[in-house]
């Protein structure tokens, strides 16, 4: 194996940084609902750990099933049953994904499981990467990604929790057959652009075969061959803008066999990976009790569903998430068309986020998401009100200086969204109220409430909304508005 002196030093550092297990990490095959006598690899998990996609060469066509012979690689899905605490029987994805004339390999999955990238290699040996989106309960027609060169030979990738960055393994044109980790920007439909090779010691291994970016955005897991013929799982932490030297994960996750395709639920309670430690055949294994081997992530897993307030029917809505402190957009997400369910992974680190929800013919809805410095799972069932007279909503991310009328800078995103809502509905008129309580009491501060409402109205007028469209009310008198502290508006004319 030819390596430069720089690479030798880097590889030595990798070898020296072993993490030896000091707790009984449990490793078990995933069981007969997933593993077969054929090959299972490339597990992909949704962030909540409840849906698993993987690749298998088990019999696929009726003829293959009848003879129980190995098939080309195909992609399967398996759901976790909360009642039985076990994985259900794996089901093959439809032929719109699993082309019967090709090898089809699970490649990358968004945190919410609604965007999948997969690799398809035809009988002539030509491979391409495709993207498909989950539309309701069905995967849409795959879109062939434009040939971005390096990824054409890759079978492992990972999408960041904000759906903005794509990490993948590709061959380096500068290093012959050696594989490296690359990144690119990714669009909502899966297109990848602005591709570049990752720098620093993260690419010091002689060969890398799989990659996974944790939803915390700061931890990479990769399977690499460094000083032996086997592949082991390593992790690397992002320190400011640079990745640290990868550290080998504890035994028994790693073994004397090939251990690869590592993926983990957002809560860090279990990981799934592929290994040929049993009889030389690749199967999927689950690792539990990871507390001493894996550092818990500072992460808020936000999940729930969005529905119509009157009918209870699910709604497909756009969900814009922004950091309140930096006033920067974290990401844009969508609830599922068929179920209304959504799943968003928010790196916490003590941040607060604004969640703004938009759906056609509905009043905009906002939530304030307060994060801790540890893992937290937060469920929100959100009911949207239709745009009609008598319906109301609240603006939960517009804040004032304490005991004052000055609007804080962190309110800019929500004010702008509400301005656009008024602009796009030019005949709509509202009644606006601000409810401010005397500190440490449930008593309404009437004077401050009125002054704050006037300031917010003036801000909207300065942006271009006619003052005739906004009527101020001193004390909320409509039952639908309520008397909770905050900012409320009621539709009085369309």
XYZ file of C-alpha atoms in Angstrom, residues 114-379:
266
model
C -39.277 12.045 2.442
C -36.289 12.332 0.088
C -34.242 9.333 -0.981
C -31.192 9.101 -3.193
C -30.338 5.685 -4.594
C -27.766 4.181 -6.908
C -28.799 2.150 -9.931
C -26.288 0.070 -11.905
C -27.509 -1.563 -15.109
C -26.458 -4.859 -16.699
C -23.791 -3.047 -18.771
C -22.140 -1.811 -15.593
C -23.183 1.828 -15.963
C -24.197 3.461 -12.693
C -26.246 6.567 -11.956
C -27.639 8.305 -8.917
C -31.395 8.984 -8.750
C -33.558 11.041 -6.417
C -37.155 10.300 -5.455
C -39.604 12.049 -3.117
C -42.283 10.485 -0.947
C -45.590 11.878 -2.206
C -48.195 10.881 0.331
C -47.690 7.125 0.706
C -45.943 6.521 -2.627
C -42.475 7.226 -3.964
C -42.485 9.496 -6.986
C -40.885 8.876 -10.366
C -37.093 8.840 -9.856
C -35.180 11.794 -11.249
C -31.805 11.054 -12.817
C -29.300 13.411 -11.248
C -27.043 15.190 -13.666
C -23.718 13.432 -13.970
C -21.623 15.050 -11.269
C -18.717 12.734 -11.971
C -17.304 11.610 -8.660
C -20.609 10.371 -7.228
C -21.205 8.137 -10.253
C -18.979 5.530 -8.567
C -20.352 6.011 -5.064
C -22.797 3.867 -3.099
C -22.864 5.774 0.186
C -24.087 9.250 1.058
C -25.785 11.199 3.824
C -28.018 14.291 3.948
C -27.625 16.882 6.713
C -30.562 17.587 9.030
C -31.176 21.020 7.469
C -31.464 19.378 4.009
C -28.744 21.684 2.672
C -25.547 19.605 2.585
C -24.875 16.241 0.990
C -21.916 14.095 2.109
C -20.837 11.194 -0.093
C -18.019 8.814 -0.915
C -16.333 9.182 -4.279
C -13.172 8.192 -6.079
C -10.500 10.842 -6.192
C -9.153 11.750 -9.612
C -5.913 12.799 -7.892
C -5.360 9.519 -6.055
C -6.236 6.774 -8.504
C -8.687 4.268 -7.034
C -8.613 5.767 -3.557
C -11.960 6.925 -2.217
C -12.514 10.159 -0.291
C -15.347 12.044 1.384
C -16.928 14.811 -0.665
C -19.632 17.364 0.013
C -22.078 19.302 -2.111
C -25.144 21.450 -1.742
C -28.457 19.677 -2.211
C -31.805 21.045 -3.397
C -35.332 20.078 -2.357
C -35.616 17.665 -5.297
C -32.245 16.019 -4.633
C -30.025 17.751 -7.185
C -26.435 18.145 -5.996
C -24.060 20.964 -6.951
C -20.974 22.878 -5.746
C -19.128 19.630 -5.077
C -15.756 19.678 -3.324
C -13.465 17.227 -1.561
C -13.459 17.561 2.219
C -10.199 18.879 3.588
C -8.331 18.343 6.869
C -7.558 14.944 8.408
C -11.065 13.669 7.673
C -9.714 12.316 4.361
C -6.546 10.725 5.736
C -7.652 7.109 5.398
C -6.477 5.000 2.496
C -10.065 4.030 1.639
C -13.525 5.084 2.832
C -16.598 3.014 2.037
C -19.524 4.639 3.895
C -20.514 7.949 5.477
C -23.216 9.169 7.883
C -23.745 12.681 9.242
C -25.619 12.653 12.549
C -28.656 14.979 12.809
C -26.671 17.105 15.274
C -24.637 18.338 12.287
C -21.385 17.985 14.222
C -20.665 14.250 14.179
C -19.575 12.206 11.165
C -19.431 8.418 11.177
C -17.413 6.740 8.460
C -16.218 3.259 7.648
C -12.573 3.295 6.628
C -9.620 1.025 5.919
C -6.483 2.506 7.462
C -3.777 0.059 8.514
C -5.402 -3.324 7.817
C -7.426 -4.997 5.117
C -10.669 -4.604 7.093
C -13.021 -1.668 7.375
C -13.821 -0.212 10.793
C -16.243 2.472 11.957
C -14.760 5.822 13.007
C -16.249 9.085 14.226
C -15.141 12.682 13.800
C -16.341 15.828 15.562
C -16.653 19.256 13.971
C -14.571 21.756 15.931
C -15.675 25.218 14.813
C -15.030 24.899 11.048
C -12.620 21.936 11.027
C -13.150 18.221 11.475
C -11.061 16.479 14.110
C -8.976 13.406 13.439
C -11.351 10.411 13.255
C -11.468 8.108 16.283
C -12.173 4.395 16.046
C -15.473 3.413 17.698
C -15.418 0.948 20.584
C -15.527 -2.787 20.353
C -17.726 -4.712 19.918
C -19.167 -2.430 17.193
C -15.868 -2.949 15.398
C -14.482 -6.433 15.011
C -11.888 -8.376 13.028
C -14.391 -8.454 10.148
C -15.717 -5.750 7.801
C -17.908 -3.273 9.714
C -19.536 -0.567 7.618
C -22.668 1.418 6.738
C -23.080 2.826 10.255
C -26.269 4.815 10.917
C -27.919 5.977 14.120
C -31.234 7.218 15.484
C -31.183 10.879 16.516
C -31.532 10.018 20.213
C -28.334 7.944 20.111
C -29.994 5.006 21.848
C -29.188 2.552 19.079
C -27.221 2.259 15.852
C -27.547 -0.068 12.883
C -24.638 -1.180 10.731
C -23.632 -3.908 8.272
C -21.023 -6.526 9.082
C -19.845 -9.894 7.748
C -18.809 -11.119 11.216
C -21.258 -14.036 11.027
C -20.187 -16.679 8.484
C -18.612 -14.072 6.189
C -21.978 -12.847 4.896
C -23.122 -9.268 5.308
C -26.120 -8.833 7.616
C -27.526 -5.895 9.544
C -26.754 -5.576 13.254
C -28.128 -3.332 15.975
C -25.902 -1.831 18.660
C -27.476 -0.726 21.961
C -26.235 0.621 25.299
C -23.956 3.099 23.565
C -23.683 5.607 26.431
C -19.945 5.308 27.039
C -18.993 4.889 23.380
C -21.145 7.632 21.864
C -21.404 11.171 23.233
C -25.079 12.202 23.585
C -26.018 14.897 21.098
C -27.453 18.309 21.859
C -30.523 17.914 19.686
C -34.249 18.577 19.656
C -36.299 16.125 17.601
C -39.498 17.933 16.645
C -42.331 15.760 15.374
C -46.097 15.693 15.090
C -48.726 16.351 12.466
C -50.494 19.276 10.835
C -54.245 19.131 10.354
C -57.297 21.222 9.529
C -58.740 22.752 12.700
C -62.332 21.964 11.678
C -62.213 18.659 9.801
C -59.088 17.162 11.349
C -57.880 16.189 7.874
C -54.098 16.126 7.323
C -52.514 19.095 5.556
C -49.356 19.304 3.478
C -47.730 22.500 4.733
C -44.455 24.300 4.268
C -42.496 24.595 7.506
C -39.824 27.287 7.678
C -37.398 27.023 10.591
C -35.172 29.964 11.553
C -32.744 30.748 14.333
C -34.177 33.578 16.422
C -30.823 34.898 17.575
C -29.032 34.991 14.215
C -32.185 35.624 12.152
C -30.879 33.030 9.707
C -32.901 30.321 7.999
C -32.123 26.823 9.266
C -34.183 24.904 6.725
C -37.463 24.399 4.898
C -39.472 21.227 5.469
C -42.884 19.819 4.483
C -45.483 17.754 6.265
C -46.526 14.586 4.472
C -49.451 14.998 2.089
C -51.242 11.810 3.153
C -50.642 11.782 6.903
C -49.817 15.401 7.760
C -46.852 14.075 9.757
C -43.533 15.883 9.951
C -40.129 15.244 11.511
C -37.432 17.903 11.987
C -34.042 17.522 13.676
C -32.839 20.744 15.313
C -29.263 20.990 16.620
C -29.859 22.536 20.025
C -26.873 23.983 21.872
C -29.291 26.219 23.762
C -30.762 27.796 20.634
C -34.320 28.982 20.153
C -36.006 28.534 16.799
C -38.968 30.113 15.071
C -41.251 27.662 13.293
C -43.443 29.316 10.666
C -46.064 27.182 8.928
C -47.655 28.123 5.619
C -50.410 26.312 3.724
C -52.626 27.476 0.900
C -55.964 28.917 2.079
C -54.897 28.790 5.752
C -53.816 31.412 8.261
C -50.059 31.358 8.863
C -49.145 29.618 12.097
C -46.037 30.066 14.242
C -44.409 28.247 17.129
C -41.486 29.158 19.353
C -39.176 26.168 19.834
C -37.014 26.375 22.938
C -34.112 23.939 22.912
C -31.991 22.600 25.745
C -28.344 21.524 25.750
C -29.244 17.841 25.686
C -31.402 15.523 23.588
C -35.100 16.350 23.728
C -38.054 14.959 21.800
C -40.865 17.456 21.305
C -44.262 16.576 19.820
